[in-house]
mmCIF file of C-alpha atoms in Angstrom:
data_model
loop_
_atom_site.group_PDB
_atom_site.id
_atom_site.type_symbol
_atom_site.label_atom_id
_atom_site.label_comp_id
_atom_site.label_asym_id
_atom_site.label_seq_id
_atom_site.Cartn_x
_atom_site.Cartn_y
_atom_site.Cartn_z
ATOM 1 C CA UNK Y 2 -22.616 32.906 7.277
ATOM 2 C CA UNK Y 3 -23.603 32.697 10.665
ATOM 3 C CA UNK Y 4 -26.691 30.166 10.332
ATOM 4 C CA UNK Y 5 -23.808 28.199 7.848
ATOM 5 C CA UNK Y 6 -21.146 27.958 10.604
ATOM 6 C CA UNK Y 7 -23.795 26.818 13.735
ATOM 7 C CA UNK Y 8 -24.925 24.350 11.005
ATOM 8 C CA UNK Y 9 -20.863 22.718 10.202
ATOM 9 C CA UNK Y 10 -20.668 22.867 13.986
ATOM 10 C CA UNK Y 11 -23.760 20.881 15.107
ATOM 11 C CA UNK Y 12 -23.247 18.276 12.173
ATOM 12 C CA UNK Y 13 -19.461 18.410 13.334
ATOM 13 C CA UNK Y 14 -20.292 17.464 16.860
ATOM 14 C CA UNK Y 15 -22.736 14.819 15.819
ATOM 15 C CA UNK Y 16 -19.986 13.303 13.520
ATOM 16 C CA UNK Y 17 -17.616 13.488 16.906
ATOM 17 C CA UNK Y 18 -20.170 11.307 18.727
ATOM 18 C CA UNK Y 19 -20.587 9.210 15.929
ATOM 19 C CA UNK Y 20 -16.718 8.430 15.078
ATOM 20 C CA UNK Y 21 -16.165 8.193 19.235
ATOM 21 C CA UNK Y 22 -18.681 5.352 19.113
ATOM 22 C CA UNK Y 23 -16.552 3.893 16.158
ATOM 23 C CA UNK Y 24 -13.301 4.231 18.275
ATOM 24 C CA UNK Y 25 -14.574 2.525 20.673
ATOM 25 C CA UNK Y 26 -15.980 -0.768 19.062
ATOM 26 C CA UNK Y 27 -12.482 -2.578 19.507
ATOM 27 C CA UNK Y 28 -12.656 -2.478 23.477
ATOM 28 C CA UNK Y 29 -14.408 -5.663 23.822
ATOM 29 C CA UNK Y 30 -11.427 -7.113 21.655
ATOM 30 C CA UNK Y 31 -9.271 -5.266 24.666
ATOM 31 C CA UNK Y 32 -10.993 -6.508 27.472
ATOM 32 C CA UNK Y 33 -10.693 -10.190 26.181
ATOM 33 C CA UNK Y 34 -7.124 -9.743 25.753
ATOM 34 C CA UNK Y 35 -6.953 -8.380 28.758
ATOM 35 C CA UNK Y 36 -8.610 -11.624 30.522
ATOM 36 C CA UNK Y 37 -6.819 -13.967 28.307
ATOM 37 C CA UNK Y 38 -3.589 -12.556 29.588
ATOM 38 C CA UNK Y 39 -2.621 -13.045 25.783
ATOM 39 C CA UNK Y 40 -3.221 -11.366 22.280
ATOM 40 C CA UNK Y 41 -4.161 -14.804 20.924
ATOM 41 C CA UNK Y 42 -5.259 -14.785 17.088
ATOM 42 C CA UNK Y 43 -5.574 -10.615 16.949
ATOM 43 C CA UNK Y 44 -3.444 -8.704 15.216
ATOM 44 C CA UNK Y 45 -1.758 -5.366 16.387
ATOM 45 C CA UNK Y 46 -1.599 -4.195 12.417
ATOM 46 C CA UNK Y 47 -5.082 -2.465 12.209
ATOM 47 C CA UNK Y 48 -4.773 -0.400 15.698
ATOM 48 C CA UNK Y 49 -0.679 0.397 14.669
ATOM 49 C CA UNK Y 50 -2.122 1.877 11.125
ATOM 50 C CA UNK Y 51 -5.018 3.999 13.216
ATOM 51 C CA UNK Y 52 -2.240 5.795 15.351
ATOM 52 C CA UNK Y 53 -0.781 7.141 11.861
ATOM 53 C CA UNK Y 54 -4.201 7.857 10.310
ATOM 54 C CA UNK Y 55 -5.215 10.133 13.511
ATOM 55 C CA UNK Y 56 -1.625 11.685 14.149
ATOM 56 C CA UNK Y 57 -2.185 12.996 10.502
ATOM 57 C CA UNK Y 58 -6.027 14.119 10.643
ATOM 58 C CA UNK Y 59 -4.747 15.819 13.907
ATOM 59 C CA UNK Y 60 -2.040 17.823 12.096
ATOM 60 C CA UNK Y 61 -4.607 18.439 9.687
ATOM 61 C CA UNK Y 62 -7.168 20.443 11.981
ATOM 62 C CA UNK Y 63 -4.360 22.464 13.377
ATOM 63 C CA UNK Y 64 -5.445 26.142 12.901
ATOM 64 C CA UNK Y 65 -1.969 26.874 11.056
ATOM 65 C CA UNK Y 66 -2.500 24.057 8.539
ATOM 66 C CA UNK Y 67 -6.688 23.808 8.091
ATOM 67 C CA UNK Y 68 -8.184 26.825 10.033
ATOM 68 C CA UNK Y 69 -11.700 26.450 11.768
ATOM 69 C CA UNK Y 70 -11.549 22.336 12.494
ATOM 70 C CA UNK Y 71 -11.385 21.945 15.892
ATOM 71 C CA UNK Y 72 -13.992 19.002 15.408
ATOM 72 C CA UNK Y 73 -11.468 17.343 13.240
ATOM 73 C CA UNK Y 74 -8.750 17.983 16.093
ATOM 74 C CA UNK Y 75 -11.634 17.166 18.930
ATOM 75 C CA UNK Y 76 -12.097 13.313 17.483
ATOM 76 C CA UNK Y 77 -8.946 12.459 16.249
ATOM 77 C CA UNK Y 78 -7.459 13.603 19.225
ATOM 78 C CA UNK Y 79 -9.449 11.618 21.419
ATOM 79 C CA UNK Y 80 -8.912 8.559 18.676
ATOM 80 C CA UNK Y 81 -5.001 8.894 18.864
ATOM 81 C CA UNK Y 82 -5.565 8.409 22.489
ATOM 82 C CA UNK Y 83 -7.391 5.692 22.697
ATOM 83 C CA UNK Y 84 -5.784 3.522 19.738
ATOM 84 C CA UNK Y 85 -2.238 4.457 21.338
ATOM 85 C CA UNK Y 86 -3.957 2.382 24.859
ATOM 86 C CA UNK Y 87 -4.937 -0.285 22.292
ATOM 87 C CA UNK Y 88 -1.145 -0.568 20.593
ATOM 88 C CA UNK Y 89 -0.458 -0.888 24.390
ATOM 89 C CA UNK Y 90 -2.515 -3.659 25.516
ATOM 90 C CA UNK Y 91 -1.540 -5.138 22.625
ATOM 91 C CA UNK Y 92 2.713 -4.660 23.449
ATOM 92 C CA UNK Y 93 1.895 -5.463 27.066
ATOM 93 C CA UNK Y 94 0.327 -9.270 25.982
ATOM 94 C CA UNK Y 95 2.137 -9.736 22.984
ATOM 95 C CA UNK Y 96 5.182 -11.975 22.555
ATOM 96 C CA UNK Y 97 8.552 -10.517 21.994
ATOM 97 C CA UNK Y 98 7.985 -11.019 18.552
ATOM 98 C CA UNK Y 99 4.758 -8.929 18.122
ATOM 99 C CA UNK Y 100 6.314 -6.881 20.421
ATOM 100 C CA UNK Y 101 9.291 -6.128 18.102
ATOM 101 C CA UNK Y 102 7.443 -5.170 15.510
ATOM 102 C CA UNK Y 103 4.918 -3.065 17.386
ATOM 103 C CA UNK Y 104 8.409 -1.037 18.216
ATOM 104 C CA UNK Y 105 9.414 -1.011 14.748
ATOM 105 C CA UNK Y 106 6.326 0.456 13.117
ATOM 106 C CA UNK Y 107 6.028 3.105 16.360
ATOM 107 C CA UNK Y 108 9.096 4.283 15.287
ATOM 108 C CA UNK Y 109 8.595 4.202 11.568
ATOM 109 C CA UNK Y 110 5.357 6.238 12.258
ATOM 110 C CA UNK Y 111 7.241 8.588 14.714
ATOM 111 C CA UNK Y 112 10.107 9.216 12.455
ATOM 112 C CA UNK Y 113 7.582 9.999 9.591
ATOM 113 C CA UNK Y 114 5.410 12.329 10.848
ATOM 114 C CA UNK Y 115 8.145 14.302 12.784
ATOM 115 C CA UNK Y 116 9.688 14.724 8.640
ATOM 116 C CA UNK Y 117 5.801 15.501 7.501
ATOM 117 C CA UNK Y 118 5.859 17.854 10.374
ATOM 118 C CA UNK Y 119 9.428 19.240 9.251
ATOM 119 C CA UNK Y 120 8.636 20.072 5.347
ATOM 120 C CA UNK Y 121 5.370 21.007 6.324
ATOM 121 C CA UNK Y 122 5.856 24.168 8.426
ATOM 122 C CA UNK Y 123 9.170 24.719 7.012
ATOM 123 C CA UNK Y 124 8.463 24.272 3.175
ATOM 124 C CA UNK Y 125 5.340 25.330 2.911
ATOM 125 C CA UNK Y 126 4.328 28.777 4.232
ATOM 126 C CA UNK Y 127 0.654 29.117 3.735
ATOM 127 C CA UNK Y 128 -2.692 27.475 4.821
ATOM 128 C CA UNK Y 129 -3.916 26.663 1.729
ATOM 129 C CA UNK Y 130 -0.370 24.877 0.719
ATOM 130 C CA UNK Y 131 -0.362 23.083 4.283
ATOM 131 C CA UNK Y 132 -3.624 21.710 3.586
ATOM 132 C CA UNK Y 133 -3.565 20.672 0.374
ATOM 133 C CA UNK Y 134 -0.306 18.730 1.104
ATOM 134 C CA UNK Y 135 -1.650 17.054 3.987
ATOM 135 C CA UNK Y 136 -4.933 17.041 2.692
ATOM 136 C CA UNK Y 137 -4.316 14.520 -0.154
ATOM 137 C CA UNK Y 138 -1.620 12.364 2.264
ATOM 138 C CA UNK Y 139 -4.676 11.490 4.654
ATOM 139 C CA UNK Y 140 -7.008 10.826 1.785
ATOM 140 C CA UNK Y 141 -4.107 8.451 -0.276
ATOM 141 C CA UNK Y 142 -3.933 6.963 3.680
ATOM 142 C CA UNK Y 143 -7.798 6.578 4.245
ATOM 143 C CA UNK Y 144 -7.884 5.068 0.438
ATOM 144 C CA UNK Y 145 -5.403 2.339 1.528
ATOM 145 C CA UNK Y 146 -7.117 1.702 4.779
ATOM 146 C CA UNK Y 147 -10.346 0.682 3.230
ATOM 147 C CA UNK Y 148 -8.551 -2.561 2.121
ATOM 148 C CA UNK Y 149 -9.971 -3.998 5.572
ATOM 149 C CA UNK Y 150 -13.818 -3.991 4.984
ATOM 150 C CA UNK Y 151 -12.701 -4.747 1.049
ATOM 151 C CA UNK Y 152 -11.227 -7.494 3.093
ATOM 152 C CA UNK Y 153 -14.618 -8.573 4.830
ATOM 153 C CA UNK Y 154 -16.691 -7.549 1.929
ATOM 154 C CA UNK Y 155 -15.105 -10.310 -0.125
ATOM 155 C CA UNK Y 156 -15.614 -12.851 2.304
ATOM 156 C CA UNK Y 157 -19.120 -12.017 2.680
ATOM 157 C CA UNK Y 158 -19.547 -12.967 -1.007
ATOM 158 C CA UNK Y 159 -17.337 -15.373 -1.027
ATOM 159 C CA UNK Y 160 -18.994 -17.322 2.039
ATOM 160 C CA UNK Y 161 -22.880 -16.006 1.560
ATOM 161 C CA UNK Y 162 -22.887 -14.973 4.937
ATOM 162 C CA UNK Y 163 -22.972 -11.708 6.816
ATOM 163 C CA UNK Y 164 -21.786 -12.988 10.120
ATOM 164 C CA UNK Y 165 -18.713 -11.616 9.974
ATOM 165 C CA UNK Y 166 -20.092 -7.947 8.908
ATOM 166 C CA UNK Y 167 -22.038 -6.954 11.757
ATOM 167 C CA UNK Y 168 -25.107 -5.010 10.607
ATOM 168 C CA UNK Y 169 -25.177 -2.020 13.494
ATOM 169 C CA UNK Y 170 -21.281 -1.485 12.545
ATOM 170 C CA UNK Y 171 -21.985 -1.116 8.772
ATOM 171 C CA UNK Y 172 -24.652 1.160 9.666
ATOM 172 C CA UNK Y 173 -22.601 2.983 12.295
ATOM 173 C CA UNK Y 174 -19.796 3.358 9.649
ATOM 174 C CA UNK Y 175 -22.534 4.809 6.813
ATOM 175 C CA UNK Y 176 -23.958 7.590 9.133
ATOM 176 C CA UNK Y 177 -20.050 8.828 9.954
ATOM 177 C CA UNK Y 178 -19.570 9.331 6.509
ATOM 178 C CA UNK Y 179 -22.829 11.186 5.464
ATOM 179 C CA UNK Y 180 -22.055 12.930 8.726
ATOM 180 C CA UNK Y 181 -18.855 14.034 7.358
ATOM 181 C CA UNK Y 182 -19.477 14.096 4.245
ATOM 182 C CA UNK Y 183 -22.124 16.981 5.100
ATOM 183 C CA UNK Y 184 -19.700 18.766 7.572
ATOM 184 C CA UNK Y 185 -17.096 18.824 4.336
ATOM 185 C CA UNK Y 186 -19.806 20.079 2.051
ATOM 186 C CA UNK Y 187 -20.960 23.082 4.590
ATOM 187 C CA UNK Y 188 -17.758 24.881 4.020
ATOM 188 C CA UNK Y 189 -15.971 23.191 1.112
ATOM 189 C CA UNK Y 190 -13.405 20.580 1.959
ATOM 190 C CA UNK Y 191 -12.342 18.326 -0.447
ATOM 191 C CA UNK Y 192 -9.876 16.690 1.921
ATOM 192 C CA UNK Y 193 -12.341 15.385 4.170
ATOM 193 C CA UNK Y 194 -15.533 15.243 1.489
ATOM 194 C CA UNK Y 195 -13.366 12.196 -0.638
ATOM 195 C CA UNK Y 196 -12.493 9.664 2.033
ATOM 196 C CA UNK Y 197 -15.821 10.233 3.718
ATOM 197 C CA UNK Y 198 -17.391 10.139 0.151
ATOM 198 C CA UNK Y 199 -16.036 6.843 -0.286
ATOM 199 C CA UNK Y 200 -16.649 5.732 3.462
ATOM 200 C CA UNK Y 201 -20.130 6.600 2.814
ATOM 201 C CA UNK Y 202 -20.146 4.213 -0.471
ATOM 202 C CA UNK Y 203 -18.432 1.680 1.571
ATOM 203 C CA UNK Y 204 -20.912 1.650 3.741
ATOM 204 C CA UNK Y 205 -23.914 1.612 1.519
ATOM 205 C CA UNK Y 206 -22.273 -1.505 -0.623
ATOM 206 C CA UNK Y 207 -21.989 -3.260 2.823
ATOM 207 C CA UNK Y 208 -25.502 -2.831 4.240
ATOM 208 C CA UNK Y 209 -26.547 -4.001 0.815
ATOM 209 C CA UNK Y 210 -24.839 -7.384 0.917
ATOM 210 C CA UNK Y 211 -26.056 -7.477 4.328
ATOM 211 C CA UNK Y 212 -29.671 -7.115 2.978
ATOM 212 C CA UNK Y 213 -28.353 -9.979 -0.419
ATOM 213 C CA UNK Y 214 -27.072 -11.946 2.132
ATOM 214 C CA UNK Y 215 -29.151 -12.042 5.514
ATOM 215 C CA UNK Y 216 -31.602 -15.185 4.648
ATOM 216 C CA UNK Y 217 -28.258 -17.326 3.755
ATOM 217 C CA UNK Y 218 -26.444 -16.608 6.630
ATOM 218 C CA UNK Y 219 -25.487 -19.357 8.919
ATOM 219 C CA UNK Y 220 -25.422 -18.269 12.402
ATOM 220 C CA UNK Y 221 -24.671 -21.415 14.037
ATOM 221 C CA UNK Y 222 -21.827 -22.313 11.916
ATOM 222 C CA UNK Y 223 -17.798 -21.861 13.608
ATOM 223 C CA UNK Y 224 -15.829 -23.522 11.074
ATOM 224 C CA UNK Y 225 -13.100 -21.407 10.546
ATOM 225 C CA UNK Y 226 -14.252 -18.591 12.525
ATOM 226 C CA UNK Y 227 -10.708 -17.604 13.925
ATOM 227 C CA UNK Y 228 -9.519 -17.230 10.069
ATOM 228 C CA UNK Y 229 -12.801 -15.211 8.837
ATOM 229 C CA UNK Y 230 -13.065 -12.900 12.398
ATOM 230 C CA UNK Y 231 -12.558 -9.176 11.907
ATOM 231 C CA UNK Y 232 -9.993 -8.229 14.742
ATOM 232 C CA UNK Y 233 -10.828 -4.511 14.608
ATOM 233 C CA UNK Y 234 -14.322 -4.854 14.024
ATOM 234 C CA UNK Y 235 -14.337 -3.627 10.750
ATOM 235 C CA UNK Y 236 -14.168 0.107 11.228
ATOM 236 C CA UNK Y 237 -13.639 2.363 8.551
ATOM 237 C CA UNK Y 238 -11.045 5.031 8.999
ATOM 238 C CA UNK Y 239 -12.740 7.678 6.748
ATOM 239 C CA UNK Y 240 -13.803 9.676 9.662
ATOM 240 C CA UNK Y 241 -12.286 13.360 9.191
#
């Protein structure tokens, strides 16, 4: 039991490192933003959907809804954080447009988890009916969020070129979902073993159209490359 639980931790912490790297692959976006003075072509929508996703995986790893994930709290903690500074770079550049509807889906998101909150601890009065609840609302959430690197997956096919996939990425996203995938297996989650399952899959499909793809990739070509980029770098949000 012992040997079982230093295992689920050590995998747990490398999956922390792992999905920390992930969180932080949108900061060059930031930092051009930032020296722009101006949002430009990105889009706020991806970074807005990330606060929900880690709110929820949060409230998921608290001891009185999933007992014994602290490494689910540890990362998605830190992720809330740092796509909340995103959402704000993003409101601080943005016109009063974007900026309106930044405030709209904050509130939305607010306003929803506060009632998820609510039935949760109110309704339900054990573990195993906490997590099971919130359990299969992150995984229906993850599920939805994969539509981004369906998104970019498509395109690769479409345009017979991987520059828009970047290879370390796709590889990065692959290892947090074995990562997890393993964590969820050491003491049985289903919660966090499906969207990581499926991250995992994700990430094998993409690494093989990278491999289909590689030798008829043009590098040098920028036609259309504002309509084709990936604002959030194509991260996958399967991370427990």
């Amino acid at each position: 039991m012992t040997d079982a639980h230093t295992a689920r931790t050590i995998v747990g912490i490398v999956g922390n490192v792992i999905s920390f790297g992930l969180f932080c692959a949108p900061i060059p976006t930031m930092l051009k933003i930032w020296k722009m003075k101006s949002v430009s072509e990105f889009k706020p929508d991806p970074y807005v959907a990330t606060v929900l996703n880690c709110m929820m995986w949060t409230f998921y790893g608290l001891p009185f809804v999933q007992p014994d994930s602290l490494l689910v709290i540890t990362i998605n903690g830190t992720g809330l954080f740092m796509e909340l500074v995103y959402v704000t770079i993003f409101f601080v550049f943005a016109n009063s447009q974007v900026r309106k509807k930044i405030t709209i889906a904050m509130v939305i998101e607010v306003i929803f988890m506060a009632l998820v909150i609510f039935c949760t601890l109110y309704f339900l009065h054990t573990t195993k009916q906490r997590s099971m609840l919130i359990g299969i609302m992150c995984i229906v959430f993850n599920v939805i969020m994969y539509a981004s690197p369906l998104t970019v997956m498509k395109l690769v096919i479409k345009t017979k070129s991987v520059k828009y996939m970047p290879f370390f990425l796709s590889l990065a996203n692959l290892m947090n979902g074995v990562v997890w995938v393993i964590y969820a297996c050491l003491k049985f989650d289903p919660y966090i073993l499906i969207p990581n399952g499926l991250g995992s899959l994700s990430g094998i499909i993409q690494l093989i159209l990278y491999i289909t793809y590689y030798k008829t990739t043009n590098w040098n070509d920028e036609d259309g490359d504002k309509e084709k980029r990936n604002p959030n770098g194509g991260i996958e949000l399967g991370q427990a």
